[in-house]
PDB file of C-alpha atoms in Angstrom:
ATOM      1  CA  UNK G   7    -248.536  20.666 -56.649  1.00 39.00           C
ATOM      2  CA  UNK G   8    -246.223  23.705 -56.182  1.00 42.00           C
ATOM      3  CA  UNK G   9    -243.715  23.713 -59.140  1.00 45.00           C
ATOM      4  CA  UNK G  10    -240.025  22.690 -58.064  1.00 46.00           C
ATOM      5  CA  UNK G  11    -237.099  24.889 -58.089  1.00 49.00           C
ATOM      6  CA  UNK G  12    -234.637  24.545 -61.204  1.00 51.00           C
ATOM      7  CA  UNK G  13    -232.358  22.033 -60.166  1.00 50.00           C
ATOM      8  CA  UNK G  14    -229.209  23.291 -62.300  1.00 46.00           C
ATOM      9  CA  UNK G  15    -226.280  24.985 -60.083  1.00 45.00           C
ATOM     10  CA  UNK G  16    -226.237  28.728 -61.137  1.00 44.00           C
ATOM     11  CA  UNK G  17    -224.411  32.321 -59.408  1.00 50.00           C
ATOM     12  CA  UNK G  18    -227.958  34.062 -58.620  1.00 51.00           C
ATOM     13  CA  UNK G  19    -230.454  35.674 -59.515  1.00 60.00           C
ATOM     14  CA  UNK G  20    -231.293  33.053 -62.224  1.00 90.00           C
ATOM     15  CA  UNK G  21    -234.737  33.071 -64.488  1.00 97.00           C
ATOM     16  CA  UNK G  22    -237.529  30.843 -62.311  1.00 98.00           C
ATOM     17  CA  UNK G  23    -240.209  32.005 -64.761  1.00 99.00           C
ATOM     18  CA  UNK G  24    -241.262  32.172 -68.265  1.00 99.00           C
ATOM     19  CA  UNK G  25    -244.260  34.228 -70.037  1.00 99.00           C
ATOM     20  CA  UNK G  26    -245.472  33.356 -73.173  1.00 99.00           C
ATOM     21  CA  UNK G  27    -247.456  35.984 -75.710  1.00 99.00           C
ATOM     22  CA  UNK G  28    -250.380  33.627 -77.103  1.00 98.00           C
ATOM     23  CA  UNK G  29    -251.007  35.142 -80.756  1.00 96.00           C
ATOM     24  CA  UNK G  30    -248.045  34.132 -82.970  1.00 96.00           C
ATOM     25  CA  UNK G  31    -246.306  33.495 -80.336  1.00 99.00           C
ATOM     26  CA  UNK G  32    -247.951  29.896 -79.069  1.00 99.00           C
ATOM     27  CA  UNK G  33    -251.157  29.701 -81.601  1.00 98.00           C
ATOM     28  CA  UNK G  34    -251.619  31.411 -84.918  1.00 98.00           C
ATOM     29  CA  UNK G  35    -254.820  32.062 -87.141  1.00 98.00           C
ATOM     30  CA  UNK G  36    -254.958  29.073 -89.898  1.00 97.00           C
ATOM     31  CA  UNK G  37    -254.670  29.229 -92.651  1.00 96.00           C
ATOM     32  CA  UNK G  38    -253.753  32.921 -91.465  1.00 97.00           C
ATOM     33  CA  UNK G  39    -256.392  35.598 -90.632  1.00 97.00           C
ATOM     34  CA  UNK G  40    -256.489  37.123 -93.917  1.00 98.00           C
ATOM     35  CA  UNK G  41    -257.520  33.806 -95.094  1.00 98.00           C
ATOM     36  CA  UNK G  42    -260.455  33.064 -92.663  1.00 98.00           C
ATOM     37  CA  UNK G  43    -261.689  37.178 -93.681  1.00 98.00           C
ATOM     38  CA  UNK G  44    -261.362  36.412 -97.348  1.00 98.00           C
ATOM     39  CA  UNK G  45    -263.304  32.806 -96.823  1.00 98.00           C
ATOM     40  CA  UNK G  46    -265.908  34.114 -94.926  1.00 98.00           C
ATOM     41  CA  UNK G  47    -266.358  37.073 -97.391  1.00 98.00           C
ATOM     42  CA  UNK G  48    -266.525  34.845-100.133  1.00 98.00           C
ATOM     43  CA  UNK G  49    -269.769  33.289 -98.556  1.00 97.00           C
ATOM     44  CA  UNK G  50    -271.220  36.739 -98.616  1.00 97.00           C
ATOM     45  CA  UNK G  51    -270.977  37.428-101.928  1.00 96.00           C
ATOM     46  CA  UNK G  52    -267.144  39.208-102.104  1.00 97.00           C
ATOM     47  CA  UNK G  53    -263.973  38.232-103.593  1.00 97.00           C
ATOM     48  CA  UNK G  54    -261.115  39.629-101.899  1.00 97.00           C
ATOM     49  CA  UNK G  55    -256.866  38.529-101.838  1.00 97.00           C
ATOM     50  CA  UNK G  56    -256.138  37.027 -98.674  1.00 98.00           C
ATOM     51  CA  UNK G  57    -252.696  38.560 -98.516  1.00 97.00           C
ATOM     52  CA  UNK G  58    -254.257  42.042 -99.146  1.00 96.00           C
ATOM     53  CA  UNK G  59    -256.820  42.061 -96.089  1.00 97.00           C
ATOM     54  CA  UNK G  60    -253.345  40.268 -94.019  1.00 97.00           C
ATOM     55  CA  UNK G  61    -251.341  43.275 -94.396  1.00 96.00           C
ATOM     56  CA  UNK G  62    -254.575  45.723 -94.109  1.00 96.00           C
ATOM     57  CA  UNK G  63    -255.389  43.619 -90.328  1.00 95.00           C
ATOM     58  CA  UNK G  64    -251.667  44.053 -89.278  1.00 92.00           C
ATOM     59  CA  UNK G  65    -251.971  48.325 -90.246  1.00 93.00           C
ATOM     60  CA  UNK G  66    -255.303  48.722 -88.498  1.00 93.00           C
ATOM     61  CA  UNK G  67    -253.930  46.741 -85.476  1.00 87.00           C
ATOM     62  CA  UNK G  68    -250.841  48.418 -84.873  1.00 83.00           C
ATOM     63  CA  UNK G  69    -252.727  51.826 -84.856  1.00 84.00           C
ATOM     64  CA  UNK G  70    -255.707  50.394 -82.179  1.00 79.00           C
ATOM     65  CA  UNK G  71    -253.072  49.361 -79.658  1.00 65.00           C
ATOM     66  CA  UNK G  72    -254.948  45.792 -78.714  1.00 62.00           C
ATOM     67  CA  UNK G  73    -257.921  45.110 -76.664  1.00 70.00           C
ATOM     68  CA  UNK G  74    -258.334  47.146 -73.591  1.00 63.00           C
ATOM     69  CA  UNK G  75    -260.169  46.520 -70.488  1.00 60.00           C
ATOM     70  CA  UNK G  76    -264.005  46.510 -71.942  1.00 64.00           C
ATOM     71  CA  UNK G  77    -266.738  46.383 -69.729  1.00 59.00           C
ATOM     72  CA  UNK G  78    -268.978  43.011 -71.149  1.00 67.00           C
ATOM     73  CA  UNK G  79    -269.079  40.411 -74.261  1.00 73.00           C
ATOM     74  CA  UNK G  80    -271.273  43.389 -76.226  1.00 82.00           C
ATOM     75  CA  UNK G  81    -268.524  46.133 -75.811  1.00 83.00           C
ATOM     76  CA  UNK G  82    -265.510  43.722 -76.947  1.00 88.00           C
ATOM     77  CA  UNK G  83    -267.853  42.790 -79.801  1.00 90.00           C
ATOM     78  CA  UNK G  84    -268.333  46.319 -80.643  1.00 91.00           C
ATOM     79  CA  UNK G  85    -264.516  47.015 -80.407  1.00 91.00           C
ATOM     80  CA  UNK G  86    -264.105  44.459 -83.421  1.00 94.00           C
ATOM     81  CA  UNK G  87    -266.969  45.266 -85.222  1.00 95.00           C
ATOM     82  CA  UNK G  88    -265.059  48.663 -85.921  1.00 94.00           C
ATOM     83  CA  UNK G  89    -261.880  46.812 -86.180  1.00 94.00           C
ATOM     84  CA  UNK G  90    -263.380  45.045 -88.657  1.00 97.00           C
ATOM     85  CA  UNK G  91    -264.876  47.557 -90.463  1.00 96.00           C
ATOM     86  CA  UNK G  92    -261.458  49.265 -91.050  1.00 95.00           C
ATOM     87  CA  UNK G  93    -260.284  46.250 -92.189  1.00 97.00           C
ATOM     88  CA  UNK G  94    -263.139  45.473 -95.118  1.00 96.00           C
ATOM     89  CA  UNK G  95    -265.387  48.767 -94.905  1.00 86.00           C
ATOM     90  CA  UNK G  96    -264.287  49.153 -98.696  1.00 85.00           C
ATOM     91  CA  UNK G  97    -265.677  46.246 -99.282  1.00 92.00           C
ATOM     92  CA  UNK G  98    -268.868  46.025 -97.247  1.00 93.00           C
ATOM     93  CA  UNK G  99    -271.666  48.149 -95.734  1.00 89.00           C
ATOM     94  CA  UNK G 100    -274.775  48.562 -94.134  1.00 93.00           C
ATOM     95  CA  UNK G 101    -276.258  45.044 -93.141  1.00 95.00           C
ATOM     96  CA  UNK G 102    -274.653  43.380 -95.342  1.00 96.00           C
ATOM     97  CA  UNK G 103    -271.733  44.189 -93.318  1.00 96.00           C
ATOM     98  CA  UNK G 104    -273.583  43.545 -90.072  1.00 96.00           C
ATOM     99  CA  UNK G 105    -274.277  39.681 -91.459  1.00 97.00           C
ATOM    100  CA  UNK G 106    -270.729  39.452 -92.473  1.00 98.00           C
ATOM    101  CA  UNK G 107    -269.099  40.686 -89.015  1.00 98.00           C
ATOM    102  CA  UNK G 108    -271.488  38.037 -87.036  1.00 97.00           C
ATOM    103  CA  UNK G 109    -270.405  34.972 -89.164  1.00 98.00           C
ATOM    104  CA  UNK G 110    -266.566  35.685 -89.029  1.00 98.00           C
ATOM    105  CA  UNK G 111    -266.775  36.488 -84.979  1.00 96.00           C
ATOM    106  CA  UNK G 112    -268.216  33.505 -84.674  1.00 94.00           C
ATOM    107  CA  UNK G 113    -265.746  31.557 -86.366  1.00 96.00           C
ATOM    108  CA  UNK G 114    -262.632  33.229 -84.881  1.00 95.00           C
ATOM    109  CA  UNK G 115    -263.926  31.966 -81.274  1.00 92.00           C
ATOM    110  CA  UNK G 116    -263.919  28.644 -82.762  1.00 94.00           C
ATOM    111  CA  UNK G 117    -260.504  25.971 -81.777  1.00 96.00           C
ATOM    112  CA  UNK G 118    -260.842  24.990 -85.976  1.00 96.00           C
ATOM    113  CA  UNK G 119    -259.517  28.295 -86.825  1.00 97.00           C
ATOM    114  CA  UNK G 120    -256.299  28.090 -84.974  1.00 98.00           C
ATOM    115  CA  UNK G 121    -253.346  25.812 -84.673  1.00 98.00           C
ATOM    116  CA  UNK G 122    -250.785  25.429 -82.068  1.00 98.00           C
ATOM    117  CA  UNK G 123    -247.105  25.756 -83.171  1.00 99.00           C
ATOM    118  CA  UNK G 124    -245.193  22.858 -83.020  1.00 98.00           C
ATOM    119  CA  UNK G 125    -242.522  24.026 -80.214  1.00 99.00           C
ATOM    120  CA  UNK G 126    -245.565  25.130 -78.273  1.00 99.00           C
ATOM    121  CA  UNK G 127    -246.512  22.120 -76.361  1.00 99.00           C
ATOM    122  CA  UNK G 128    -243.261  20.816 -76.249  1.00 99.00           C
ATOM    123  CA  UNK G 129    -241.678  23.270 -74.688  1.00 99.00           C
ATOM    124  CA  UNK G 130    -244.329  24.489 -71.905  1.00 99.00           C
ATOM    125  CA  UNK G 131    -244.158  20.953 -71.083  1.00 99.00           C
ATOM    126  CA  UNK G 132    -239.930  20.559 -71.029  1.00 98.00           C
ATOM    127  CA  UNK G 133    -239.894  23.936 -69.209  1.00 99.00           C
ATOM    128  CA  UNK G 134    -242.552  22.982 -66.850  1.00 98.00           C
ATOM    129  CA  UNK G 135    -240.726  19.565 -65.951  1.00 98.00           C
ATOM    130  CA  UNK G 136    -237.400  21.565 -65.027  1.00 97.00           C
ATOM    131  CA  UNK G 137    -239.263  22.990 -62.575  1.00 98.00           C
ATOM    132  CA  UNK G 138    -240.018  26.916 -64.179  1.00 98.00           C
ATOM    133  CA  UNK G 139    -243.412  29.070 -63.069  1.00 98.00           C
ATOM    134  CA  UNK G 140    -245.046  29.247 -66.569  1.00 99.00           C
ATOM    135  CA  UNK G 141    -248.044  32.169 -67.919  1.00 99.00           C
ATOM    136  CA  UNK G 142    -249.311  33.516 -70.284  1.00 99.00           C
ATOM    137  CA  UNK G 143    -249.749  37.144 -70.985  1.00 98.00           C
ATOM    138  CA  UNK G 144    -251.695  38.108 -73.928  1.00 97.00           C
ATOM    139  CA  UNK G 145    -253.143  41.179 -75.061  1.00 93.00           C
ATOM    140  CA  UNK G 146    -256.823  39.676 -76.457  1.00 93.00           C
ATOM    141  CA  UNK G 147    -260.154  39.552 -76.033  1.00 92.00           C
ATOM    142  CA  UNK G 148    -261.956  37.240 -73.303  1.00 91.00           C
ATOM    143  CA  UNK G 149    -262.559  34.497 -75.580  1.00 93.00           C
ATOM    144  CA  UNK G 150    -258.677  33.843 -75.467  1.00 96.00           C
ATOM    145  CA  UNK G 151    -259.961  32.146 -71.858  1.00 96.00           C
ATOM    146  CA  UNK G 152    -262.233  29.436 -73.643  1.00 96.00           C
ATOM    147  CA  UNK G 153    -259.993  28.875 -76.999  1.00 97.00           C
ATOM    148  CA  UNK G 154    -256.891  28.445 -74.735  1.00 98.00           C
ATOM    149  CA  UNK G 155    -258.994  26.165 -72.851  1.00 98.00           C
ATOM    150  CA  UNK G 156    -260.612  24.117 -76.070  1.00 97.00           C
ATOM    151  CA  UNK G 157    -257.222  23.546 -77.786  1.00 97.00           C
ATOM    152  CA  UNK G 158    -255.527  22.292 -74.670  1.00 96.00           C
ATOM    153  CA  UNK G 159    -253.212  25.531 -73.552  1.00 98.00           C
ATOM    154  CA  UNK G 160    -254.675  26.279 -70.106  1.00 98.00           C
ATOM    155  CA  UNK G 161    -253.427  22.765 -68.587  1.00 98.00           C
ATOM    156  CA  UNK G 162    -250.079  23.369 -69.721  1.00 99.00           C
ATOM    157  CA  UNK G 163    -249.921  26.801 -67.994  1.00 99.00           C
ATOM    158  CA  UNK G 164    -250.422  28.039 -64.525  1.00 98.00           C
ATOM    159  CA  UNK G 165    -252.262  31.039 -65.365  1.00 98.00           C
ATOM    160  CA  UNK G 166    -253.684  33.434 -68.361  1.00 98.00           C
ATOM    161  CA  UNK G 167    -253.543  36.705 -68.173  1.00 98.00           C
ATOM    162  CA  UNK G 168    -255.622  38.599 -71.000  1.00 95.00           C
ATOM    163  CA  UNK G 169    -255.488  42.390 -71.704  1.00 92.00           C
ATOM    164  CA  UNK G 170    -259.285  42.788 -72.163  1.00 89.00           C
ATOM    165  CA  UNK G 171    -260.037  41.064 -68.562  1.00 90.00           C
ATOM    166  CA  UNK G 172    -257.379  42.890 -67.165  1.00 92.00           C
ATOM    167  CA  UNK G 173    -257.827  46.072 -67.723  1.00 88.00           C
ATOM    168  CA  UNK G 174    -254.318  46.671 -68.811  1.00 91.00           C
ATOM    169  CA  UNK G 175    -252.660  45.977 -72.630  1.00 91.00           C
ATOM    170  CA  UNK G 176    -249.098  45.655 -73.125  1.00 95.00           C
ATOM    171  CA  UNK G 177    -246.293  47.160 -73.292  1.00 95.00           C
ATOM    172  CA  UNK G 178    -248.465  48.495 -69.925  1.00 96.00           C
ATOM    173  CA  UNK G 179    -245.357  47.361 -67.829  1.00 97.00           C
ATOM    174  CA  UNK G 180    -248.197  47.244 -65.041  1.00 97.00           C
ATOM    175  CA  UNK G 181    -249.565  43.594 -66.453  1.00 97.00           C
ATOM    176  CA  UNK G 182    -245.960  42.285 -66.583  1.00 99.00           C
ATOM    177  CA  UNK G 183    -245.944  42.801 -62.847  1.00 99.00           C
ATOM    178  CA  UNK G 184    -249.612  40.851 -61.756  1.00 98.00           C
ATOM    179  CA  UNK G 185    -247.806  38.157 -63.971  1.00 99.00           C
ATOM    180  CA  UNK G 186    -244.676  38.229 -61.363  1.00 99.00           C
ATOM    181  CA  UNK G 187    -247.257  38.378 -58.998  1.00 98.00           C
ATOM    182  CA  UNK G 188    -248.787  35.370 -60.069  1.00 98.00           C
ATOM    183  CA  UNK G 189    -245.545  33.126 -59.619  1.00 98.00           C
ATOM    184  CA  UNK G 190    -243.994  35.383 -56.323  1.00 98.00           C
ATOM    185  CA  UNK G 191    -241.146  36.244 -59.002  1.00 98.00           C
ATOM    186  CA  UNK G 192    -238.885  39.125 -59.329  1.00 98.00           C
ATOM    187  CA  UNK G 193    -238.448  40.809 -62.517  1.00 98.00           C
ATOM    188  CA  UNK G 194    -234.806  40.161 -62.746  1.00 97.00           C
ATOM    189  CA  UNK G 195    -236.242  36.507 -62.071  1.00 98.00           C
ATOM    190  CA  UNK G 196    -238.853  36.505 -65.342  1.00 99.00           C
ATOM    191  CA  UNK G 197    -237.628  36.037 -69.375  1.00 99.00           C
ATOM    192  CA  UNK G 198    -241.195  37.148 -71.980  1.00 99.00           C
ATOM    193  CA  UNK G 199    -241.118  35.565 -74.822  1.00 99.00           C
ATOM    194  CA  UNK G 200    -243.150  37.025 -77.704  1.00 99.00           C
ATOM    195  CA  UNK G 201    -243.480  38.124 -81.491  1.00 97.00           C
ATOM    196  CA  UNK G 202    -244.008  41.850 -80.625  1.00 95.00           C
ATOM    197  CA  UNK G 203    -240.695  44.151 -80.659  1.00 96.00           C
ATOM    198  CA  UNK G 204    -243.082  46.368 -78.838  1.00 95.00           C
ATOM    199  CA  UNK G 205    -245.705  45.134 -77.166  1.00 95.00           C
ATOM    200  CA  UNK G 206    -243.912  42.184 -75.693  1.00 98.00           C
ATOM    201  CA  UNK G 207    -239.984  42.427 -76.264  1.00 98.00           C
ATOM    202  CA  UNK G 208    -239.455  46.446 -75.237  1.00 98.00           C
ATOM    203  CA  UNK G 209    -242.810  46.463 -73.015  1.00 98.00           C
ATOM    204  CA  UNK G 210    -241.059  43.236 -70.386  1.00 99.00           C
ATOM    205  CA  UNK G 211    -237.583  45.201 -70.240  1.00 99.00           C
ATOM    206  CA  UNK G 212    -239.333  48.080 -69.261  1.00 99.00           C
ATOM    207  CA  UNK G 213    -240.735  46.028 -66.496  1.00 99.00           C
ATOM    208  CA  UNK G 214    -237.848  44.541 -65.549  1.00 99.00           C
ATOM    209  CA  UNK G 215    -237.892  41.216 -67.115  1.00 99.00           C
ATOM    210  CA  UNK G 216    -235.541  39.668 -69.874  1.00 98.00           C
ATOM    211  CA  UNK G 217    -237.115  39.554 -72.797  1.00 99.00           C
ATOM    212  CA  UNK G 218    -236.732  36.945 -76.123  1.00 99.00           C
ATOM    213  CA  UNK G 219    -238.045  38.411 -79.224  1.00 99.00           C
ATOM    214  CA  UNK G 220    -240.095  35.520 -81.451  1.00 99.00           C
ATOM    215  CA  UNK G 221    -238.962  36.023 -85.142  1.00 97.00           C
ATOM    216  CA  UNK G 222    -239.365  32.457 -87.037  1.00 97.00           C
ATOM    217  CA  UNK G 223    -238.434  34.108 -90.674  1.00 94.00           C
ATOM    218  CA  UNK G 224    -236.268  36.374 -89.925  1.00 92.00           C
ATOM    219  CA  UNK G 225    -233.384  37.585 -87.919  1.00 89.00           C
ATOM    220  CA  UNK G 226    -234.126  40.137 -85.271  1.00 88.00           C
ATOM    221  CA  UNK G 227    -233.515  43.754 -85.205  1.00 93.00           C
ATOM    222  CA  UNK G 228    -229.871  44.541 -84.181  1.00 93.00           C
ATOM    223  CA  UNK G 229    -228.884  44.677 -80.126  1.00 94.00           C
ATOM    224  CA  UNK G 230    -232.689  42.832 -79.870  1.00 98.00           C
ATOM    225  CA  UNK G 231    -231.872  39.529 -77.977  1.00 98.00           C
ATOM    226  CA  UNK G 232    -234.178  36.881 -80.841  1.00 98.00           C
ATOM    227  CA  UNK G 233    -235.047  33.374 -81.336  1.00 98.00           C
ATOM    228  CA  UNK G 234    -236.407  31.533 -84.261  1.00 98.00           C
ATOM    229  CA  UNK G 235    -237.914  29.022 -82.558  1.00 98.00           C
ATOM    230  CA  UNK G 236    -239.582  28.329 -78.902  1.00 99.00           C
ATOM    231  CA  UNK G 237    -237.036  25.253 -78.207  1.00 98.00           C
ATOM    232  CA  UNK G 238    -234.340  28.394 -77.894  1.00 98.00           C
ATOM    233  CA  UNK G 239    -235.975  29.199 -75.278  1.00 99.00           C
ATOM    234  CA  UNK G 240    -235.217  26.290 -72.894  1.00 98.00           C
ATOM    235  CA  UNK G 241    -230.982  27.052 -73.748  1.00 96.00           C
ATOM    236  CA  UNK G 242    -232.095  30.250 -72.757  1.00 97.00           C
ATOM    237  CA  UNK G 243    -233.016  29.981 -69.126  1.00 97.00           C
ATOM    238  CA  UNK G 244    -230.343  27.003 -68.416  1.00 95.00           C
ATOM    239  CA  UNK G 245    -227.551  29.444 -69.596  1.00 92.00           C
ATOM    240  CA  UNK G 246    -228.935  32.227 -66.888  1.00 87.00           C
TER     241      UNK G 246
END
């Protein structure tokens, strides 16, 4: 069923669609990634703070610029086996290393690891009912498709668009666009909503698109348009 035209009276161009960043954004790591790396180290032998390998993950993966376009499963699993390394090579090597990479892939493509937020649902369904085109654009690996699936995303959305699929990572304004394309949407027609000041907020108005910067602790930067939770997002589009 085609999705109906917001029904609110409104001067043109108004928003029809909304994208959603997945990671922090709609689901997060639980207890947090640093937790799940320090668990699963533990079962190899190594004792490491959870909050230490947190703020090591977030350093490594600002400088690797997220999953690019990679060729088959093996080649994304080699792209985190040396983002893992950089992570906890201090603390592992060798095959020992080797057996701790394959246990904690496995468990990161695994819906126990990860929780929806609670706005999530909620408001993918409350925008969807108003009649807005709703995606998601994500920069991740493929497995995104079958965890979005598992935990019951991909029936609240009309499409997924992942980085490592695509061929194209954001703030690549060029993946903003196949998600207009997706929905027959203009960019002034579009509002992103994500956690990323770069990847998501900056990278959509480059393309075009209104962006809404996800900050749930803090305020955002200054002359950044923020919100502290998804349910702003629904004021949001009505006031366009």
């Amino acid at each position: 069923m085609a999705a109906r035209r917001p029904t609110a009276s409104r001067k043109k161009p108004f928003i029809r669609a909304v994208f959603f960043d997945a990671g922090n954004t709609l689901l997060r790591a639980h207890p947090s990634v640093g937790h799940i790396y320090a668990r699963t180290a533990l079962r190899h032998g190594v004792r490491v703070p959870a909050d230490r390998v947190d703020q090591r993950f977030r350093d490594v993966w600002k400088n690797r610029h997220g999953v690019a376009h990679l060729k088959n499963d093996g080649a994304e699993k080699e792209w985190w086996r040396n983002m893992v390394s950089q992570v906890m090579g201090p603390h592992f090597t060798g095959e020992k290393f080797l057996r701790y990479f394959e246990d904690l892939y496995g468990r990161f493509a695994h819906p126990r690891h990860w929780r929806l937020f609670d706005d999530a649902i909620p408001t993918l369904r409350a925008l969807r009912r108003k009649g807005y085109r709703v995606g998601i654009v994500s920069n991740w690996d493929s497995r995104l498709v079958t965890l979005a699936e598992r935990i019951g995303l991909t029936k609240e959305v009309e499409f997924l668009l992942v980085s490592s699929v695509e061929g194209l990572v954001k703030p690549d304004r060029r993946l903003f666009h196949k998600a207009l394309g997706h929905v027959r949407a203009k960019p002034r027609e579009a509002v992103h909503v994500g956690d990323s000041l770069h990847e998501d907020y900056r990278g959509a108005t480059r393309a075009g698109l209104a962006a809404l910067l996800l900050d749930r602790h803090n305020p955002g930067p200054k002359g950044v348009r923020s919100i502290r939770t998804l349910h702003e997002v629904i004021d949001f589009v009505e006031e366009q």
